[in-house]
Short mmCIF file of C-alpha atoms and ligand atoms in Angstrom, two decimals:
data_model
loop_
_atom_site.label_atom_id
_atom_site.label_comp_id
_atom_site.label_asym_id
_atom_site.label_seq_id
_atom_site.Cartn_x
_atom_site.Cartn_y
_atom_site.Cartn_z
CA MET A 1 0.00 0.00 0.00
CA ILE A 2 1.27 3.45 -0.88
CA ILE A 3 0.20 6.39 1.26
CA THR A 4 0.92 9.96 0.24
CA LEU A 5 0.95 12.58 2.99
CA LYS A 6 0.41 16.28 2.49
CA LYS A 7 3.54 18.41 2.24
CA GLU A 8 2.81 20.28 5.46
CA THR A 9 2.36 17.15 7.61
CA PRO A 10 4.13 17.74 10.95
CA GLN A 11 7.08 15.44 11.69
CA LYS A 12 5.30 14.37 14.90
CA GLU A 13 2.36 13.05 12.88
CA ILE A 14 4.70 11.22 10.45
CA THR A 15 6.43 9.51 13.38
CA ARG A 16 3.07 8.64 14.96
CA LEU A 17 1.78 7.09 11.73
CA ILE A 18 4.96 5.05 11.23
CA GLY A 19 4.57 3.70 14.77
CA GLN A 20 0.94 2.88 14.13
CA PHE A 21 1.68 0.85 10.99
CA GLU A 22 4.71 -0.87 12.54
CA SER A 23 2.62 -1.91 15.54
CA ARG A 24 0.37 -3.74 13.04
CA GLY A 25 3.30 -5.81 11.82
CA LEU A 26 4.06 -3.78 8.68
CA ARG A 27 7.40 -2.50 7.49
CA VAL A 28 7.30 1.19 6.57
CA ASN A 29 9.48 2.68 3.85
CA LEU A 30 9.37 6.44 3.98
CA ILE A 31 10.34 8.53 0.97
CA GLN A 32 10.59 12.21 1.86
CA GLY A 33 10.33 14.40 -1.22
CA VAL A 34 10.39 18.17 -1.55
CA ASN A 35 6.65 18.41 -2.05
CA TYR A 36 5.33 15.31 -0.36
CA ASN A 37 6.05 12.36 1.92
CA VAL A 38 5.27 8.88 0.71
CA PHE A 39 4.94 5.73 2.79
CA GLY A 40 5.33 2.34 1.21
CA LEU A 41 3.81 -0.29 3.50
CA VAL A 42 5.30 -3.77 3.16
CA GLY A 43 3.51 -6.82 4.54
CA ASP A 44 -0.06 -8.02 4.73
CA THR A 45 -2.22 -4.94 4.24
CA SER A 46 -5.50 -6.80 3.72
CA HIS A 47 -6.70 -5.82 7.20
CA LEU A 48 -6.17 -2.10 6.51
CA ASP A 49 -9.13 0.01 5.46
CA GLU A 50 -8.16 2.64 2.86
CA ARG A 51 -11.08 4.87 3.75
CA MET A 52 -10.12 4.87 7.40
CA ILE A 53 -6.56 5.92 6.53
CA LEU A 54 -7.97 8.62 4.24
CA SER A 55 -9.96 10.04 7.14
CA ASN A 56 -6.67 11.37 8.57
CA GLN A 57 -6.49 15.05 7.59
CA TRP A 58 -2.80 14.75 6.63
CA VAL A 59 -3.32 11.89 4.19
CA ASP A 60 -3.61 12.97 0.59
CA ASN A 61 -3.93 9.64 -1.19
CA VAL A 62 -3.97 5.90 -0.53
CA GLN A 63 -3.27 3.33 -3.18
CA ARG A 64 -3.48 -0.39 -2.82
CA VAL A 65 -0.81 -2.38 -4.60
CA GLN A 66 -2.09 -5.73 -3.42
CA ALA A 67 -5.70 -6.86 -3.75
CA PRO A 68 -7.71 -6.78 -0.49
CA TYR A 69 -8.36 -10.53 -0.69
CA LYS A 70 -5.83 -13.07 0.49
CA LEU A 71 -7.28 -16.57 0.61
CA ALA A 72 -8.94 -16.30 -2.80
CA ASN A 73 -5.91 -14.58 -4.32
CA ARG A 74 -4.05 -16.43 -7.07
CA MET A 75 -0.85 -14.68 -5.96
CA PHE A 76 -0.70 -16.65 -2.70
CA HIS A 77 -2.15 -19.85 -4.15
CA PRO A 78 -0.86 -20.26 -7.69
CA GLU A 79 -2.40 -23.67 -8.39
CA ASP A 80 -6.06 -24.00 -9.38
CA THR A 81 -8.42 -25.14 -6.67
CA ILE A 82 -10.50 -28.18 -7.50
CA VAL A 83 -13.75 -28.28 -5.53
CA ASN A 84 -15.18 -31.71 -4.95
CA VAL A 85 -18.97 -31.82 -5.14
CA ALA A 86 -20.14 -35.24 -3.97
CA GLY A 87 -17.30 -36.89 -5.88
CA ILE A 88 -17.45 -34.62 -8.94
CA PRO A 89 -14.32 -32.47 -9.34
CA VAL A 90 -14.92 -28.87 -10.44
CA GLY A 91 -12.08 -26.66 -11.65
CA ALA A 92 -8.54 -26.81 -13.10
CA SER A 93 -8.55 -28.96 -16.23
CA GLU A 94 -11.26 -31.29 -14.96
CA LYS A 95 -14.34 -31.93 -17.07
CA VAL A 96 -16.64 -28.96 -17.64
CA VAL A 97 -19.51 -29.73 -15.25
CA MET A 98 -23.03 -29.60 -16.59
CA ILE A 99 -25.69 -28.69 -14.02
CA ALA A 100 -29.32 -28.54 -15.09
CA GLY A 101 -32.83 -28.58 -13.70
CA PRO A 102 -35.85 -26.41 -13.11
CA CYS A 103 -35.69 -22.94 -11.61
CA VAL A 104 -37.93 -24.14 -8.80
CA VAL A 105 -38.86 -27.58 -7.49
CA GLU A 106 -42.55 -28.04 -8.27
CA GLY A 107 -43.29 -31.60 -7.21
CA GLU A 108 -41.52 -34.93 -6.97
CA GLU A 109 -42.88 -36.48 -10.13
CA ILE A 110 -42.07 -33.62 -12.48
CA LEU A 111 -38.70 -33.05 -10.79
CA CYS A 112 -37.72 -36.70 -11.28
CA THR A 113 -38.85 -36.60 -14.92
CA ILE A 114 -36.76 -33.47 -15.57
CA ALA A 115 -33.81 -34.99 -13.67
CA GLU A 116 -33.89 -38.17 -15.73
CA GLU A 117 -34.17 -36.23 -18.98
CA VAL A 118 -31.28 -33.87 -18.25
CA LYS A 119 -29.16 -36.76 -17.04
CA LYS A 120 -29.79 -38.56 -20.32
CA ALA A 121 -28.75 -35.39 -22.13
CA GLY A 122 -25.45 -35.20 -20.22
CA ALA A 123 -26.06 -33.29 -16.97
CA VAL A 124 -24.03 -34.48 -13.99
CA MET A 125 -25.82 -32.43 -11.29
CA LEU A 126 -29.39 -31.38 -10.69
CA ARG A 127 -30.42 -27.84 -9.78
CA GLY A 128 -33.71 -26.76 -8.24
CA GLY A 129 -34.79 -24.02 -5.86
CA ALA A 130 -36.87 -24.85 -2.81
CA TYR A 131 -36.59 -21.39 -1.22
CA LYS A 132 -36.97 -18.78 -3.91
CA PRO A 133 -35.97 -15.12 -3.85
CA ARG A 134 -38.88 -13.80 -5.94
CA THR A 135 -39.23 -10.12 -6.75
CA SER A 136 -42.93 -10.22 -5.92
CA PRO A 137 -44.24 -11.60 -2.62
CA TYR A 138 -47.26 -12.86 -4.61
CA SER A 139 -45.13 -15.11 -6.86
CA PHE A 140 -44.59 -18.76 -6.00
CA GLN A 141 -42.07 -18.83 -3.16
CA GLY A 142 -40.99 -22.47 -3.44
CA LEU A 143 -41.94 -25.61 -1.56
CA GLY A 144 -39.43 -25.10 1.26
CA THR A 145 -38.58 -28.24 3.23
CA GLU A 146 -40.81 -30.34 0.98
CA GLY A 147 -38.80 -29.12 -2.03
CA ILE A 148 -35.54 -30.13 -0.37
CA ARG A 149 -37.02 -33.56 0.35
CA GLU A 150 -38.02 -33.92 -3.30
CA LEU A 151 -34.53 -32.95 -4.44
CA ALA A 152 -33.11 -35.67 -2.19
CA ALA A 153 -35.62 -38.11 -3.68
CA ALA A 154 -34.55 -37.14 -7.23
CA ARG A 155 -30.91 -37.66 -6.24
CA GLU A 156 -31.82 -41.08 -4.86
CA LYS A 157 -33.51 -41.98 -8.14
CA THR A 158 -30.94 -40.61 -10.58
CA GLY A 159 -27.69 -40.48 -8.64
CA LEU A 160 -27.29 -36.79 -9.54
CA PRO A 161 -25.90 -34.58 -6.73
CA VAL A 162 -28.18 -31.61 -6.04
CA VAL A 163 -27.68 -27.84 -5.98
CA SER A 164 -30.14 -25.54 -4.21
CA GLU A 165 -30.26 -21.98 -2.96
CA LEU A 166 -29.98 -21.23 0.75
CA MET A 167 -31.63 -17.97 1.73
CA SER A 168 -31.41 -17.90 5.49
CA ILE A 169 -29.19 -19.11 8.29
CA ASP A 170 -32.00 -20.98 10.02
CA ARG A 171 -32.08 -23.55 7.17
CA ILE A 172 -28.40 -24.38 7.29
CA GLU A 173 -28.79 -27.75 8.99
CA GLU A 174 -31.37 -28.84 6.45
CA PHE A 175 -29.01 -27.92 3.62
CA GLU A 176 -25.98 -29.47 5.25
CA GLU A 177 -27.88 -32.74 5.51
CA ASN A 178 -29.58 -32.80 2.13
CA VAL A 179 -27.89 -30.56 -0.43
CA ASP A 180 -24.57 -31.35 -2.15
CA LEU A 181 -23.74 -27.83 -3.35
CA ILE A 182 -25.16 -24.86 -1.44
CA GLN A 183 -26.04 -21.96 -3.69
CA ILE A 184 -25.86 -18.39 -2.43
CA GLY A 185 -27.97 -16.34 -4.79
CA ALA A 186 -27.21 -13.02 -6.42
CA ARG A 187 -29.46 -11.19 -3.97
CA ASN A 188 -27.60 -12.58 -0.99
CA MET A 189 -24.06 -12.17 -2.30
CA GLN A 190 -23.43 -9.53 0.34
CA ASN A 191 -25.48 -11.07 3.13
CA PHE A 192 -22.35 -11.26 5.26
CA ASP A 193 -23.90 -13.21 8.14
CA LEU A 194 -25.08 -15.85 5.68
CA LEU A 195 -21.62 -15.95 4.07
CA LYS A 196 -19.96 -16.43 7.45
CA ALA A 197 -22.46 -19.15 8.29
CA VAL A 198 -21.79 -21.17 5.12
CA GLY A 199 -18.13 -20.63 5.87
CA LYS A 200 -18.60 -22.97 8.80
CA VAL A 201 -20.39 -25.67 6.84
CA ASN A 202 -18.77 -28.82 5.54
CA LYS A 203 -20.31 -28.54 2.06
CA PRO A 204 -19.11 -26.69 -1.05
CA VAL A 205 -20.69 -23.33 -1.86
CA LEU A 206 -21.76 -21.92 -5.22
CA LEU A 207 -21.47 -18.16 -4.88
CA LYS A 208 -23.38 -16.20 -7.48
CA ARG A 209 -22.31 -12.71 -8.44
CA GLY A 210 -24.62 -9.99 -7.15
CA MET A 211 -26.56 -8.28 -9.90
CA SER A 212 -24.70 -5.00 -9.43
CA ALA A 213 -21.54 -6.29 -7.78
CA THR A 214 -18.06 -5.46 -8.97
CA ILE A 215 -15.69 -8.37 -9.47
CA GLU A 216 -13.72 -7.28 -6.41
CA GLU A 217 -16.85 -7.19 -4.23
CA TRP A 218 -17.73 -10.68 -5.47
CA ILE A 219 -14.27 -12.03 -4.66
CA MET A 220 -14.45 -10.36 -1.24
CA SER A 221 -17.66 -12.31 -0.61
CA ALA A 222 -15.80 -15.52 -1.47
CA GLU A 223 -13.14 -14.33 0.97
CA TYR A 224 -15.81 -14.10 3.70
CA ILE A 225 -16.71 -17.75 3.20
CA MET A 226 -13.09 -18.87 3.00
CA SER A 227 -11.94 -16.85 5.99
CA SER A 228 -14.72 -18.41 8.03
CA GLY A 229 -13.22 -21.84 7.33
CA ASN A 230 -14.70 -23.16 4.09
CA PRO A 231 -12.20 -23.22 1.20
CA ASN A 232 -14.64 -24.93 -1.19
CA VAL A 233 -16.10 -22.02 -3.10
CA ILE A 234 -17.19 -22.07 -6.74
CA LEU A 235 -17.94 -18.68 -8.30
CA CYS A 236 -20.92 -18.30 -10.61
CA GLU A 237 -21.44 -15.45 -13.05
CA ARG A 238 -25.15 -14.94 -13.81
CA GLY A 239 -25.13 -11.64 -15.65
CA ILE A 240 -25.16 -8.13 -14.28
CA ARG A 241 -27.68 -5.36 -14.43
CA THR A 242 -27.04 -2.74 -17.12
CA PHE A 243 -29.11 -0.31 -19.16
CA GLU A 244 -29.81 -3.02 -21.74
CA LYS A 245 -33.40 -4.25 -21.87
CA TYR A 246 -33.36 -6.87 -24.66
CA THR A 247 -31.73 -9.32 -22.25
CA ARG A 248 -32.69 -9.92 -18.59
CA ASN A 249 -29.10 -9.23 -17.53
CA THR A 250 -25.85 -8.57 -19.36
CA MET A 251 -23.51 -11.52 -19.55
CA ASP A 252 -20.01 -10.47 -18.53
CA LEU A 253 -17.88 -13.02 -20.39
CA ALA A 254 -14.60 -11.30 -19.55
CA VAL A 255 -14.97 -12.43 -15.93
CA ILE A 256 -13.95 -15.94 -16.89
CA PRO A 257 -10.31 -15.16 -17.78
CA LEU A 258 -10.29 -12.39 -15.17
CA ILE A 259 -11.40 -14.61 -12.31
CA ARG A 260 -8.78 -17.15 -13.41
CA GLU A 261 -6.12 -14.47 -13.27
CA LYS A 262 -7.14 -12.98 -9.93
CA THR A 263 -8.21 -16.13 -8.08
CA HIS A 264 -7.60 -19.86 -8.01
CA LEU A 265 -11.29 -20.70 -7.60
CA PRO A 266 -13.43 -22.51 -10.18
CA ILE A 267 -15.90 -20.40 -12.14
CA ILE A 268 -19.13 -21.55 -13.68
CA ILE A 269 -21.64 -19.65 -15.80
CA ASP A 270 -25.40 -19.36 -15.57
CA PRO A 271 -26.51 -18.41 -19.09
CA SER A 272 -30.20 -18.77 -18.15
CA HIS A 273 -30.34 -15.86 -15.72
CA ALA A 274 -27.72 -13.97 -17.71
CA THR A 275 -29.94 -13.83 -20.80
CA GLY A 276 -33.46 -14.53 -19.55
CA ASP A 277 -34.32 -16.09 -22.91
CA TRP A 278 -33.97 -19.77 -23.77
CA LYS A 279 -33.15 -18.88 -27.39
CA LEU A 280 -29.94 -17.14 -26.28
CA VAL A 281 -28.80 -19.78 -23.80
CA LYS A 282 -26.92 -22.05 -26.18
CA ALA A 283 -24.82 -19.34 -27.85
CA VAL A 284 -23.78 -17.89 -24.49
CA SER A 285 -23.02 -21.36 -23.14
CA LEU A 286 -20.71 -22.17 -26.03
CA ALA A 287 -18.94 -18.83 -25.65
CA ALA A 288 -18.48 -19.48 -21.93
CA VAL A 289 -16.96 -22.90 -22.51
CA ALA A 290 -14.67 -21.44 -25.18
CA ALA A 291 -13.60 -18.77 -22.68
CA GLY A 292 -12.63 -21.41 -20.13
CA ALA A 293 -15.65 -21.80 -17.83
CA ASP A 294 -15.47 -24.78 -15.47
CA GLY A 295 -19.16 -25.50 -15.77
CA LEU A 296 -22.62 -24.37 -16.83
CA ILE A 297 -25.73 -24.21 -14.67
CA ILE A 298 -28.78 -24.17 -16.93
CA GLU A 299 -32.51 -24.06 -16.28
CA CYS A 300 -34.45 -26.86 -17.96
CA HIS A 301 -38.09 -27.86 -17.85
CA THR A 302 -40.16 -30.45 -19.70
CA LYS A 303 -43.02 -27.94 -19.95
CA PRO A 304 -41.50 -24.46 -19.79
CA GLU A 305 -44.85 -22.85 -20.58
CA GLU A 306 -46.25 -24.29 -17.35
CA ALA A 307 -43.16 -23.68 -15.16
CA LEU A 308 -43.85 -21.86 -11.89
CA SER A 309 -40.73 -19.72 -12.33
CA ASP A 310 -38.47 -18.68 -15.22
CA GLY A 311 -40.18 -20.75 -17.94
CA MET A 312 -39.13 -18.25 -20.59
CA GLN A 313 -35.46 -18.97 -20.03
CA SER A 314 -35.84 -22.74 -19.51
CA LEU A 315 -34.68 -25.17 -22.16
CA LYS A 316 -36.63 -28.28 -23.07
CA PRO A 317 -34.54 -31.43 -22.57
CA GLU A 318 -34.06 -32.00 -26.31
CA LYS A 319 -32.66 -28.48 -26.72
CA TYR A 320 -30.45 -29.06 -23.69
CA ALA A 321 -29.15 -32.30 -25.26
CA GLU A 322 -28.23 -30.33 -28.39
CA LEU A 323 -26.46 -27.73 -26.26
CA VAL A 324 -24.45 -30.42 -24.44
CA ARG A 325 -23.37 -31.99 -27.73
CA ASP A 326 -22.13 -28.67 -29.11
CA ALA A 327 -20.56 -27.59 -25.81
CA ARG A 328 -18.60 -30.87 -25.75
CA ARG A 329 -17.11 -30.06 -29.15
CA VAL A 330 -16.16 -26.57 -27.97
CA ALA A 331 -14.68 -27.96 -24.75
CA GLN A 332 -12.56 -30.41 -26.71
CA ALA A 333 -11.39 -27.62 -28.99
CA VAL A 334 -10.01 -25.79 -25.94
CA GLY A 335 -8.43 -28.92 -24.47
CA ARG A 336 -11.14 -29.87 -21.97
CA ASP A 337 -13.66 -32.64 -21.80
CA LEU A 338 -17.30 -32.43 -20.84
C1 PEP B 401 -31.66 -19.11 -9.44
O1 PEP B 401 -30.60 -19.73 -9.64
O2 PEP B 401 -32.77 -19.63 -9.57
C2 PEP B 401 -31.59 -17.70 -9.06
C3 PEP B 401 -32.58 -17.11 -8.42
O3 PEP B 401 -30.46 -17.10 -9.46
P1 PEP B 401 -29.85 -15.64 -9.15
O4 PEP B 401 -29.60 -15.59 -7.68
O5 PEP B 401 -28.61 -15.63 -9.97
O6 PEP B 401 -30.87 -14.63 -9.61
MN1 MN B 402 -34.47 -19.02 -12.04
#
């Protein structure tokens, strides 16, 4: 971290600041110029708050050299992390994982039918929400505990591990017992108590990017989970909110190489929420695999027109099968399997 002090800073204040940083275990290199004084802080500065330093009247500027995240940072962990989800490895040069299923669990029979269909098409995990963050309180909110039970039943039937969204801390035990990959949704990306709570759970976490979150804020949320004790975090880009209206969200494809550069965590893409339109899902999926995504989480439904949530962006199983076939060819072209 580089801190620039105003020219007129009293020597007493400079000495006090040096002492303050040194007492926090940092080495301070002071460069005294004619017009300014510059501190270079050497050591772990992740616990320093730039804005707090800036609140000192003598401080002119603060610049971070090192990212504020440590555990997620590629710099301190050069090798790719592989997250194991019920025996399925996610990340590094492992197979691109295909996750599919309905937006929301609607009943055991239809869930099992969808699960069998997507498995036949090539999915290796089943998604389905039981607790749904709906914009309107009048929309279907999910089946709750019954939905989780149905997911477990579908896993029993098909052997597919299950992914579901956790919305509140009071359901953690239920998820720890029944869900293989705990999803933290876009709306809860900065629910810090929830992040800390899943940080104490012995299950991998799928952390979606908040709809208006910067990449750094998103990584900091992963850091919350990791610093609470859970290193098994998979990041999931699901599109961000922009001025564009033709798509539900704007797919930020550049995050794939960027996340790889900044972190060692696996990254998967959700082209369903990113586009909001089933007709766009395949093209975005292929682009994501070409860009190096470690997996795709895609909404599928046997009767999208009757789906209780997100039917418009849900693929029918035959379309999903087509997508998997093409994505496999793209994956192979970039040296991965699927
Ligand atoms: C979902 O996966 O069904 C969902 C609600 O996603 P997001 O949190 O990305 O909106
Ligand atoms: Mn959905």
